[in-house]
Coordinates of C-alpha atoms in Angstrom, one line a residue:
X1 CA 21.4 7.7 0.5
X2 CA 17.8 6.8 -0.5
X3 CA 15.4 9.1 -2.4
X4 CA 11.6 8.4 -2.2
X5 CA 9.7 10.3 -4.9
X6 CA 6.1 10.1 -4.1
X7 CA 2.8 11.8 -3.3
X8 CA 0.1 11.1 -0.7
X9 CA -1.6 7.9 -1.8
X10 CA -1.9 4.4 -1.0
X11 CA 1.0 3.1 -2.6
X12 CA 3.2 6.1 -1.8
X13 CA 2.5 5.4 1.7
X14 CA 3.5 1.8 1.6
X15 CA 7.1 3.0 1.2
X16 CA 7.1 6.1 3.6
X17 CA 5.6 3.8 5.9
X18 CA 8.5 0.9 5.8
X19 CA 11.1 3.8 5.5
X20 CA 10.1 4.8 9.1
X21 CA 9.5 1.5 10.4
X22 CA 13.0 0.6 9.4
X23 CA 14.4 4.0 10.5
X24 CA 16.6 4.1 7.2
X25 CA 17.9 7.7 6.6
X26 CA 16.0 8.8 3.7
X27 CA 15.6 11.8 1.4
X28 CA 11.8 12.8 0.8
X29 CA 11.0 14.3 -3.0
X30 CA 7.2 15.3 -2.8
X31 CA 5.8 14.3 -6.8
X32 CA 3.0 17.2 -6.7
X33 CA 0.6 14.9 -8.9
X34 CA -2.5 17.7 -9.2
X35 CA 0.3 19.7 -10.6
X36 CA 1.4 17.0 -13.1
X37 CA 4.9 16.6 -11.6
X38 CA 4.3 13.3 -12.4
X39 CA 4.5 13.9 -16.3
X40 CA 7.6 15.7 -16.4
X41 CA 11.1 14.9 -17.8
X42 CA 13.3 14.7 -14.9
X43 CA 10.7 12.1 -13.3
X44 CA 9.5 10.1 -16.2
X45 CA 13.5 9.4 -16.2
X46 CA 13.4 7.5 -12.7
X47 CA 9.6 5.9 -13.7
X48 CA 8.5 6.0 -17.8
X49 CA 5.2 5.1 -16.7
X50 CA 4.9 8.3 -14.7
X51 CA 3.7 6.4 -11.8
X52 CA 4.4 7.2 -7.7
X53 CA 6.0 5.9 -5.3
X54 CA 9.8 5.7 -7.0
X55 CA 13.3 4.5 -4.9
X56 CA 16.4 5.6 -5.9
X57 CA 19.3 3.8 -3.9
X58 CA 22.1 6.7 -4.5
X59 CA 24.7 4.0 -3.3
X60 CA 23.7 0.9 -5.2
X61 CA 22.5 2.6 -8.2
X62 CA 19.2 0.6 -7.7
X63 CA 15.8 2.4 -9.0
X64 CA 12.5 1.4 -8.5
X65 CA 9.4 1.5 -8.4
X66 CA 6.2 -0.5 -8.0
X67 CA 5.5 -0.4 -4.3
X68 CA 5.8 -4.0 -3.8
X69 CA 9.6 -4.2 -5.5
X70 CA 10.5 -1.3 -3.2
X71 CA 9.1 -3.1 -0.3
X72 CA 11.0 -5.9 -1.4
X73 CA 14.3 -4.0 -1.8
X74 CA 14.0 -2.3 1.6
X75 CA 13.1 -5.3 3.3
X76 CA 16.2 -7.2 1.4
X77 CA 18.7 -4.4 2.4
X78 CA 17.8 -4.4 5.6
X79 CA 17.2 -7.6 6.7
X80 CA 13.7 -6.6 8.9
X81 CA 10.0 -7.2 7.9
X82 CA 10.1 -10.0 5.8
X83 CA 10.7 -13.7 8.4
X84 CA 14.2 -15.4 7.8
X85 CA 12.4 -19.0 8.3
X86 CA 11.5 -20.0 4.6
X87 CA 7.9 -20.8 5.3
X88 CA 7.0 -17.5 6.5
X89 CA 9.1 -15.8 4.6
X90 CA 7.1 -17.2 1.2
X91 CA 4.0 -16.7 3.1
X92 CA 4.7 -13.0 3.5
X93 CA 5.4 -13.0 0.1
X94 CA 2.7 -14.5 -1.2
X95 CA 0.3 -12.2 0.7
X96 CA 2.2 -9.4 -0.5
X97 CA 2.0 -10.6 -4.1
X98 CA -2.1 -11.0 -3.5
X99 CA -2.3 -7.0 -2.5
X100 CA 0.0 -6.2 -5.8
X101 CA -2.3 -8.4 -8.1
X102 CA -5.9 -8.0 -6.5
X103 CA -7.1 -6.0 -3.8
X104 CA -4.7 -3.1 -4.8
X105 CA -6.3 -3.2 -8.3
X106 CA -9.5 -4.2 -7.3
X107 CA -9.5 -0.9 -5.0
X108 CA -8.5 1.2 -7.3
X109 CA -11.1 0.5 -9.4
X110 CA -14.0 0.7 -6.9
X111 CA -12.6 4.2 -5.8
X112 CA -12.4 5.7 -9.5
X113 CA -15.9 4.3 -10.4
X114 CA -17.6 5.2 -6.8
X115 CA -15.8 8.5 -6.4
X116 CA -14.0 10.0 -9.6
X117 CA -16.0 8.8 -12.9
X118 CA -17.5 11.5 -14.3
X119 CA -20.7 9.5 -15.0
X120 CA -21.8 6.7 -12.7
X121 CA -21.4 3.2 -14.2
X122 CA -24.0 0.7 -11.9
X123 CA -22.4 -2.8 -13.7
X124 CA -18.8 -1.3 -13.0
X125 CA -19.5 0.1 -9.6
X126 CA -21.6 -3.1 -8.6
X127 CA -18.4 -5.5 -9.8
X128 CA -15.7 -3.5 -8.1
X129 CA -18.4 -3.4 -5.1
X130 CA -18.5 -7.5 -5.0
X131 CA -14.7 -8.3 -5.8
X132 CA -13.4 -5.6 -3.3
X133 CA -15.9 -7.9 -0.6
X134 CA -14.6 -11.0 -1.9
X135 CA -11.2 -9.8 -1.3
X136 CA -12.0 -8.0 2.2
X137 CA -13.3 -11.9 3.1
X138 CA -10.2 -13.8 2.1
X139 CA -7.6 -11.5 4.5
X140 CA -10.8 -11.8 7.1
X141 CA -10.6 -15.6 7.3
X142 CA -6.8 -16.0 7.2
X143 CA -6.6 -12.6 10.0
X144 CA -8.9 -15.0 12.2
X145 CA -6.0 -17.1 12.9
X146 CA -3.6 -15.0 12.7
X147 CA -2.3 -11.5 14.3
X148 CA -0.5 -10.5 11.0
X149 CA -0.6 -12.1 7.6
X150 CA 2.1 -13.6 7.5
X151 CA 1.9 -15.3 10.9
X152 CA 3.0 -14.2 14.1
X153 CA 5.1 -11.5 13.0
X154 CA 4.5 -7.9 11.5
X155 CA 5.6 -7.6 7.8
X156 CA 5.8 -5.6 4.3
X157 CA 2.2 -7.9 3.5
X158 CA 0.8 -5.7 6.2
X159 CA 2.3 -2.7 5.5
X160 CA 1.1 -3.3 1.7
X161 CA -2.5 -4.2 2.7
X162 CA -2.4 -1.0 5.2
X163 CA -1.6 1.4 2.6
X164 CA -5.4 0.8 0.6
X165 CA -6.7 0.0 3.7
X166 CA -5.9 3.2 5.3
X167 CA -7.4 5.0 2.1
X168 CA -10.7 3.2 2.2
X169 CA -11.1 4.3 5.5
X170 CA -11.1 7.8 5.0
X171 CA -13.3 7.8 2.2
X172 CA -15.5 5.8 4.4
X173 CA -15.6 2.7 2.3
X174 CA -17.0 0.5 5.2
X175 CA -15.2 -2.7 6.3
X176 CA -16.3 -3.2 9.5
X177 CA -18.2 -6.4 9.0
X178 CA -15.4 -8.1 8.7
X179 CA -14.0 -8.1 12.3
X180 CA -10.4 -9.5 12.3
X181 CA -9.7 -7.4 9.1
X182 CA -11.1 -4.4 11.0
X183 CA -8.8 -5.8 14.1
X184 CA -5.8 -6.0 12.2
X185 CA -6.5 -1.9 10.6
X186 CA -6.4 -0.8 14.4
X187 CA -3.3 -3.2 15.5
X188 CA -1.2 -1.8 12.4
X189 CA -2.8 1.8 12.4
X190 CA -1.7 2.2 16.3
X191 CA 2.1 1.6 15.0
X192 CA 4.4 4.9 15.4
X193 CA 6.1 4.3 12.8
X194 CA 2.7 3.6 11.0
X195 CA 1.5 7.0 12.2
X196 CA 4.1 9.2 10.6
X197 CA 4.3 7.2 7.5
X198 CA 0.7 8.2 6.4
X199 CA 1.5 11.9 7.1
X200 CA 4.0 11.8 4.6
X201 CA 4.6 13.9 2.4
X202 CA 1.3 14.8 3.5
X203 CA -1.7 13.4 5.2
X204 CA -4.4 12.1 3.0
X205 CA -7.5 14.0 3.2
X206 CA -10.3 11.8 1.1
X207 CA -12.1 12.6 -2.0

């Protein structure tokens, strides 16, 4: 059996999301974070760094966590959303790699210094402001070609990129310039299994 530990955020629904798109029987353990569930023993055991979303593969005795390994794992056990044909498959890699190392960072950081810091930082904000665009551009120019980021075919790189994505919609972080990116949100948004995943274990409701 597979436990998902997680709250609602980006990165927790990057796994609830490819849970249902895969349809894997799962077990859902809701992390209350605002109640510092997070920081506890029995789940700094599965995660030291006290971080959501967490896998636990009862069968294998795999755990993870990170959002991109689980997506990796997933995709890996069940042969679906990642391409067999080595080109794409490295492609969908790489773009997943790209979310993991920039614009899920780069986010993150835009979000705590726009939204959360207690005093506003205009160097900070104005950096996180321009990389974040930068970033937005890049998956703009290679969506103009392309229906998913991979290629042709739906994958965990889009399920990855959706999760942030998804989040800097509701907090009204505005993307719409960018017309194939903002194509893209609406082709992967309109996805069932899309839809569920992003109520789980609740819906995000901005900040």
């Amino acid at each position: 059996m597979l436990h998902l530990y997680t709250d609602s955020s980006p990165n927790g629904f990057k796994a609830t999301i490819a849970l249902e798109e895969l349809a894997l029987p799962y077990q859902l353990h809701h992390v209350h974070i605002d109640d510092g569930e997070h920081r506890q023993p029995a789940f700094l055991a599965l995660n030291p760094h006290g971080r959501i979303p967490v896998l636990e593969d009862s069968e294998t005795g795999v755990v993870l966590f990170e959002s991109a390994a689980i997506l990796l794992y997933l995709a890996d056990r069940s042969g679906k959303l990642l391409p067999a044909e080595p080109c794409a498959r490295w492609e969908a890699i790489k773009w997943l790699q790209f979310h993991a190392s920039s614009v899920g960072p780069l986010l993150g950081q835009r979000v705590h210094f726009e939204i959360f810091a207690k005093e506003p930082v205009p160097p900070a904000i104005e950096r996180y402001q321009r990389l974040t665009e930068e970033a937005f551009t890049v998956l703009d120019h290679v969506l103009s070609s392309r229906p998913y980021l991979a290629g042709d075919d739906y994958s965990i790189a889009d399920i990855a990129h959706f999760g942030w994505m998804h989040i800097a919609q509701i907090i009204r972080l505005d993307f719409s310039r960018h017309r194939h990116l903002s194509a893209w949100h609406e082709r992967v948004a309109d996805r069932p299994a899309v839809r569920k995943g992003i109520t789980l274990p609740a819906p995000a409701t901005g900040a």
